mmCIF file of C-alpha atoms and ligand atoms in Angstrom:
data_model
loop_
_atom_site.group_PDB
_atom_site.id
_atom_site.type_symbol
_atom_site.label_atom_id
_atom_site.label_comp_id
_atom_site.label_asym_id
_atom_site.label_seq_id
_atom_site.Cartn_x
_atom_site.Cartn_y
_atom_site.Cartn_z
ATOM 1 C CA MET A 7 -6.713 -5.922 6.680
ATOM 2 C CA ILE A 8 -3.385 -4.752 8.510
ATOM 3 C CA ALA A 9 -0.157 -4.581 6.125
ATOM 4 C CA PRO A 10 2.691 -4.012 8.265
ATOM 5 C CA SER A 11 5.513 -1.797 6.231
ATOM 6 C CA ILE A 12 8.887 -3.341 6.662
ATOM 7 C CA LEU A 13 10.414 0.271 6.015
ATOM 8 C CA ASN A 14 10.883 0.729 9.928
ATOM 9 C CA ALA A 15 12.157 -2.927 10.211
ATOM 10 C CA ASP A 16 15.535 -3.975 11.026
ATOM 11 C CA PHE A 17 16.897 -4.673 7.583
ATOM 12 C CA ALA A 18 19.744 -6.679 8.784
ATOM 13 C CA HIS A 19 17.512 -9.183 10.515
ATOM 14 C CA LEU A 20 14.249 -9.076 7.767
ATOM 15 C CA ALA A 21 13.363 -12.755 8.021
ATOM 16 C CA ASP A 22 13.248 -12.394 11.793
ATOM 17 C CA GLU A 23 11.127 -9.114 11.567
ATOM 18 C CA ILE A 24 8.977 -10.625 9.024
ATOM 19 C CA ALA A 25 8.328 -13.874 11.325
ATOM 20 C CA ALA A 26 7.214 -11.284 13.979
ATOM 21 C CA VAL A 27 4.262 -10.203 12.225
ATOM 22 C CA ALA A 28 2.849 -13.606 11.294
ATOM 23 C CA GLY A 29 -0.577 -12.621 11.822
ATOM 24 C CA ALA A 30 -0.659 -9.712 9.168
ATOM 25 C CA ASP A 31 -3.052 -9.998 6.187
ATOM 26 C CA TRP A 32 -0.560 -8.327 3.738
ATOM 27 C CA LEU A 33 3.242 -7.597 3.966
ATOM 28 C CA HIS A 34 3.697 -3.998 2.721
ATOM 29 C CA VAL A 35 6.866 -3.547 0.930
ATOM 30 C CA ASP A 36 8.213 0.121 0.252
ATOM 31 C CA VAL A 37 10.172 0.365 -2.955
ATOM 32 C CA MET A 38 11.964 3.672 -3.221
ATOM 33 C CA ASP A 39 14.386 4.716 -6.149
ATOM 34 C CA ASN A 40 15.795 8.196 -4.952
ATOM 35 C CA HIS A 41 13.982 9.735 -8.089
ATOM 36 C CA PHE A 42 10.062 9.742 -7.859
ATOM 37 C CA VAL A 43 10.888 10.094 -3.915
ATOM 38 C CA PRO A 44 13.842 11.552 -2.209
ATOM 39 C CA ASN A 45 14.571 8.198 -0.430
ATOM 40 C CA LEU A 46 15.956 5.114 -1.474
ATOM 41 C CA THR A 47 15.198 1.663 -0.016
ATOM 42 C CA LEU A 48 15.317 -1.776 -1.709
ATOM 43 C CA GLY A 49 14.385 -3.253 -5.048
ATOM 44 C CA LEU A 50 13.552 -6.738 -6.907
ATOM 45 C CA PRO A 51 16.496 -8.880 -5.077
ATOM 46 C CA VAL A 52 15.294 -8.035 -1.892
ATOM 47 C CA VAL A 53 11.532 -8.842 -3.020
ATOM 48 C CA GLU A 54 12.545 -12.084 -4.218
ATOM 49 C CA SER A 55 14.376 -13.015 -1.253
ATOM 50 C CA ILE A 56 11.421 -12.191 0.998
ATOM 51 C CA ARG A 57 9.061 -14.247 -1.047
ATOM 52 C CA LYS A 58 11.137 -17.408 -0.001
ATOM 53 C CA VAL A 59 10.813 -16.847 3.798
ATOM 54 C CA THR A 60 6.971 -15.782 4.299
ATOM 55 C CA GLU A 61 3.569 -16.894 3.059
ATOM 56 C CA ILE A 62 2.112 -13.573 3.846
ATOM 57 C CA PRO A 63 1.039 -11.924 0.698
ATOM 58 C CA ILE A 64 3.614 -9.437 -0.556
ATOM 59 C CA ASP A 65 2.377 -5.782 -1.335
ATOM 60 C CA CYS A 66 4.834 -3.946 -3.286
ATOM 61 C CA HIS A 67 4.487 -0.204 -3.282
ATOM 62 C CA LEU A 68 6.480 1.071 -6.222
ATOM 63 C CA MET A 69 7.602 4.697 -5.328
ATOM 64 C CA ILE A 70 9.738 4.814 -8.376
ATOM 65 C CA GLU A 71 9.884 6.348 -12.149
ATOM 66 C CA ASN A 72 9.020 4.091 -14.920
ATOM 67 C CA PRO A 73 6.801 1.856 -13.128
ATOM 68 C CA ASP A 74 5.644 0.985 -16.787
ATOM 69 C CA ARG A 75 8.995 -0.856 -17.129
ATOM 70 C CA TRP A 76 9.483 -2.360 -13.593
ATOM 71 C CA ALA A 77 6.265 -3.269 -12.118
ATOM 72 C CA ILE A 78 5.984 -6.808 -14.215
ATOM 73 C CA GLY A 79 9.043 -8.008 -12.345
ATOM 74 C CA TYR A 80 7.746 -7.521 -9.024
ATOM 75 C CA ALA A 81 4.710 -9.481 -10.161
ATOM 76 C CA GLU A 82 6.916 -12.134 -11.704
ATOM 77 C CA ALA A 83 8.857 -12.483 -8.564
ATOM 78 C CA GLY A 84 5.742 -13.748 -6.689
ATOM 79 C CA ALA A 85 4.054 -10.282 -4.971
ATOM 80 C CA TYR A 86 0.476 -10.719 -4.606
ATOM 81 C CA ASN A 87 -0.301 -7.111 -5.048
ATOM 82 C CA VAL A 88 1.875 -4.377 -7.064
ATOM 83 C CA THR A 89 1.071 -0.697 -6.905
ATOM 84 C CA VAL A 90 2.477 1.785 -9.284
ATOM 85 C CA HIS A 91 2.126 5.699 -8.567
ATOM 86 C CA ALA A 92 -0.487 7.504 -10.933
ATOM 87 C CA GLU A 93 2.021 10.427 -11.031
ATOM 88 C CA ALA A 94 4.692 8.229 -12.499
ATOM 89 C CA VAL A 95 2.810 5.784 -14.713
ATOM 90 C CA ALA A 96 2.694 6.534 -18.502
ATOM 91 C CA ASP A 97 0.259 3.705 -19.477
ATOM 92 C CA PRO A 98 -1.794 2.754 -16.324
ATOM 93 C CA ILE A 99 -4.196 0.540 -18.224
ATOM 94 C CA ALA A 100 -1.413 -1.439 -20.012
ATOM 95 C CA THR A 101 0.584 -1.628 -17.005
ATOM 96 C CA ALA A 102 -2.387 -2.867 -14.830
ATOM 97 C CA ALA A 103 -2.968 -5.493 -17.654
ATOM 98 C CA ASN A 104 0.722 -6.406 -17.569
ATOM 99 C CA ILE A 105 0.926 -6.882 -13.706
ATOM 100 C CA ARG A 106 -2.265 -8.985 -13.750
ATOM 101 C CA ALA A 107 -0.983 -11.247 -16.770
ATOM 102 C CA ALA A 108 2.110 -12.187 -14.540
ATOM 103 C CA GLY A 109 -0.192 -13.319 -11.727
ATOM 104 C CA ALA A 110 -0.350 -10.237 -9.452
ATOM 105 C CA ARG A 111 -3.236 -7.610 -8.302
ATOM 106 C CA ALA A 112 -2.717 -4.317 -9.765
ATOM 107 C CA GLY A 113 -2.543 -1.322 -7.560
ATOM 108 C CA LEU A 114 -2.849 2.682 -8.229
ATOM 109 C CA SER A 115 -1.636 4.971 -5.630
ATOM 110 C CA LEU A 116 -2.532 8.531 -5.404
ATOM 111 C CA LYS A 117 -0.107 11.078 -3.684
ATOM 112 C CA PRO A 118 -1.987 13.470 -1.235
ATOM 113 C CA GLY A 119 -2.101 16.428 -3.981
ATOM 114 C CA THR A 120 -3.692 14.096 -6.650
ATOM 115 C CA PRO A 121 -7.403 14.032 -7.057
ATOM 116 C CA ILE A 122 -9.468 10.909 -7.202
ATOM 117 C CA GLU A 123 -11.836 12.138 -9.637
ATOM 118 C CA ASP A 124 -9.070 12.529 -12.417
ATOM 119 C CA TRP A 125 -8.442 8.655 -12.008
ATOM 120 C CA VAL A 126 -11.699 6.751 -11.787
ATOM 121 C CA GLU A 127 -11.754 5.507 -14.997
ATOM 122 C CA VAL A 128 -8.352 4.356 -14.947
ATOM 123 C CA LEU A 129 -9.064 2.611 -11.433
ATOM 124 C CA LYS A 130 -11.716 0.352 -13.246
ATOM 125 C CA HIS A 131 -8.605 -1.729 -14.444
ATOM 126 C CA PHE A 132 -7.094 -1.843 -10.957
ATOM 127 C CA ASP A 133 -7.887 -4.083 -8.136
ATOM 128 C CA THR A 134 -6.226 -1.778 -5.105
ATOM 129 C CA LEU A 135 -6.572 1.931 -4.531
ATOM 130 C CA LEU A 136 -3.512 2.949 -2.060
ATOM 131 C CA VAL A 137 -4.614 6.613 -0.907
ATOM 132 C CA MET A 138 -1.530 8.241 0.361
ATOM 133 C CA THR A 139 -2.043 9.782 3.818
ATOM 134 C CA VAL A 140 1.531 11.312 3.998
ATOM 135 C CA GLU A 141 3.667 12.647 1.469
ATOM 136 C CA PRO A 142 5.324 9.259 0.104
ATOM 137 C CA GLY A 143 8.998 8.983 0.909
ATOM 138 C CA PHE A 144 9.551 8.422 4.679
ATOM 139 C CA GLY A 145 7.833 6.737 7.591
ATOM 140 C CA GLY A 146 7.174 8.297 10.759
ATOM 141 C CA GLN A 147 5.151 11.169 9.435
ATOM 142 C CA SER A 148 1.915 12.648 10.793
ATOM 143 C CA PHE A 149 -1.547 11.364 9.195
ATOM 144 C CA MET A 150 -3.326 13.471 6.758
ATOM 145 C CA ALA A 151 -7.021 13.162 7.956
ATOM 146 C CA GLU A 152 -7.986 15.697 4.957
ATOM 147 C CA MET A 153 -7.590 12.504 2.731
ATOM 148 C CA MET A 154 -10.498 11.132 4.136
ATOM 149 C CA GLY A 155 -12.511 12.716 1.568
ATOM 150 C CA LYS A 156 -10.792 10.759 -1.000
ATOM 151 C CA VAL A 157 -11.258 7.762 0.978
ATOM 152 C CA ARG A 158 -14.998 8.222 1.368
ATOM 153 C CA THR A 159 -15.216 8.873 -2.359
ATOM 154 C CA ALA A 160 -13.570 5.622 -3.248
ATOM 155 C CA ARG A 161 -15.807 3.807 -0.668
ATOM 156 C CA ASN A 162 -19.100 5.163 -2.124
ATOM 157 C CA LEU A 163 -17.826 4.182 -5.609
ATOM 158 C CA VAL A 164 -17.102 0.705 -4.443
ATOM 159 C CA ASP A 165 -20.369 0.296 -2.610
ATOM 160 C CA ALA A 166 -21.973 1.538 -5.731
ATOM 161 C CA GLY A 167 -20.595 -1.078 -7.802
ATOM 162 C CA GLU A 168 -18.526 1.357 -10.112
ATOM 163 C CA LEU A 169 -15.169 0.366 -8.808
ATOM 164 C CA SER A 170 -14.053 -2.847 -7.246
ATOM 165 C CA VAL A 171 -10.971 -2.163 -5.471
ATOM 166 C CA VAL A 172 -9.506 -2.826 -2.131
ATOM 167 C CA VAL A 173 -9.299 0.823 -0.593
ATOM 168 C CA GLU A 174 -5.901 0.891 1.083
ATOM 169 C CA VAL A 175 -4.467 3.727 3.159
ATOM 170 C CA ASP A 176 -0.691 4.535 3.962
ATOM 171 C CA GLY A 177 1.150 6.921 6.056
ATOM 172 C CA GLY A 178 0.747 7.704 9.813
ATOM 173 C CA ILE A 179 -1.744 4.714 10.626
ATOM 174 C CA GLY A 180 -1.608 3.734 14.129
ATOM 175 C CA ALA A 181 -3.664 3.420 17.346
ATOM 176 C CA ASP A 182 -4.962 6.856 17.204
ATOM 177 C CA THR A 183 -5.672 7.242 13.516
ATOM 178 C CA ILE A 184 -6.676 3.906 12.315
ATOM 179 C CA GLU A 185 -10.279 4.271 13.456
ATOM 180 C CA ILE A 186 -10.539 7.838 11.300
ATOM 181 C CA ALA A 187 -9.516 5.783 8.495
ATOM 182 C CA ALA A 188 -11.888 2.654 9.179
ATOM 183 C CA ALA A 189 -14.736 5.257 9.568
ATOM 184 C CA ALA A 190 -14.075 6.667 6.314
ATOM 185 C CA GLY A 191 -14.341 3.457 4.490
ATOM 186 C CA ALA A 192 -10.654 1.911 4.162
ATOM 187 C CA ASP A 193 -10.328 -1.774 3.737
ATOM 188 C CA CYS A 194 -6.481 -2.039 4.452
ATOM 189 C CA PHE A 195 -4.415 -0.132 6.658
ATOM 190 C CA VAL A 196 -0.587 0.038 6.327
ATOM 191 C CA ALA A 197 1.196 0.542 9.455
ATOM 192 C CA GLY A 198 5.223 0.994 9.486
ATOM 193 C CA SER A 199 6.269 2.788 12.751
ATOM 194 C CA ALA A 200 2.904 1.765 14.730
ATOM 195 C CA VAL A 201 3.878 -2.250 14.163
ATOM 196 C CA TYR A 202 7.735 -1.955 14.106
ATOM 197 C CA SER A 203 8.418 0.467 16.977
ATOM 198 C CA ALA A 204 6.362 -1.794 19.506
ATOM 199 C CA ALA A 205 7.755 -4.119 21.696
ATOM 200 C CA ASP A 206 5.441 -6.752 20.265
ATOM 201 C CA PRO A 207 4.824 -6.325 16.565
ATOM 202 C CA ALA A 208 2.238 -9.158 16.519
ATOM 203 C CA LEU A 209 0.097 -7.867 19.201
ATOM 204 C CA ALA A 210 0.304 -4.308 17.500
ATOM 205 C CA VAL A 211 -1.207 -5.764 14.153
ATOM 206 C CA ALA A 212 -3.979 -7.558 16.292
ATOM 207 C CA ARG A 213 -4.706 -4.278 18.168
ATOM 208 C CA LEU A 214 -4.780 -2.273 14.900
ATOM 209 C CA ARG A 215 -7.213 -4.695 13.448
ATOM 210 C CA ALA A 216 -9.489 -4.628 16.650
ATOM 211 C CA ALA A 217 -9.467 -0.678 16.381
ATOM 212 C CA ALA A 218 -10.358 -0.656 12.661
ATOM 213 C CA GLN A 219 -13.112 -3.347 13.270
ATOM 214 C CA ARG A 220 -14.672 -1.158 16.107
ATOM 215 C CA ALA A 221 -14.917 2.025 14.101
ATOM 216 C CA VAL A 222 -16.508 0.409 10.869
ATOM 217 C CA PRO A 223 -19.828 2.049 10.412
ATOM 218 C CA VAL A 224 -22.862 -0.124 9.624
ATOM 219 C CA ARG A 225 -23.616 0.053 6.484
HETATM 220 C C1 DX5 B 9 5.751 6.040 2.909
HETATM 221 C C2 DX5 B 9 5.494 4.508 2.883
HETATM 222 C C3 DX5 B 9 4.833 3.989 4.120
HETATM 223 C C4 DX5 B 9 5.576 3.999 5.304
HETATM 224 C C5 DX5 B 9 4.573 4.242 6.297
HETATM 225 O O1 DX5 B 9 6.158 6.802 2.096
HETATM 226 O O2 DX5 B 9 4.984 4.522 1.714
HETATM 227 O O3 DX5 B 9 4.511 2.661 3.690
HETATM 228 O O4 DX5 B 9 6.306 2.420 5.639
HETATM 229 O O5 DX5 B 9 5.209 4.289 7.569
HETATM 230 P P1 DX5 B 9 4.389 4.762 8.810
HETATM 231 O O6 DX5 B 9 3.234 3.717 9.257
HETATM 232 O O7 DX5 B 9 5.395 5.262 9.730
HETATM 233 O O8 DX5 B 9 3.608 6.106 8.562
HETATM 234 ZN ZN1 ZN B 10 3.927 2.240 1.312
#
């Protein structure tokens, strides 16, 4: 699955920018609060408006403090998946249950410095694992290939039936790096600048998907 991140879109023309990636699987929306990360982006009113202009499932990535308090609102606003950060959430199991009860899938994200091993039991309560392949906060950073160990661990746990999460990667994904993440076992690929800096964003999505499919190992 390819999930274009609107972080690199033109926010003054957001509906058009979303229409330009009509073939996408998920629409990745980066919510940043200037506290959990230094950057500030958008919040619930914008997600509510986006929901009205697209049928693409909305994938909310909450880079915010106190997601226990705020995540449920994004689920109630109609997000398909709501992801909170392991480093910010106080009660991940309760928050996952609240997100699911409000009708969305629940995701847990790990910053590059956060080991997956500490979170395997908690991940049994989640539907999505978002492995950050950059430090969260900004688009256009370089892909951290050293995160592929985390992706492989997650893939193995899913294939062994110990977890049932979508394995999503976020940060620095482009034509040159998506094959590395696909070969390591990722299922879903967030791409911001690789999609929105392309002349034809829909074509960029299709090309990324084809590149990922080519790289998937026979299991
Ligand atoms: C970074 C965000 C990403 C960002 C990715 O903190 O979580 O979703 O939009 O942008 P690129 O694909 O340009 O690295
Ligand atoms: Zn993101």
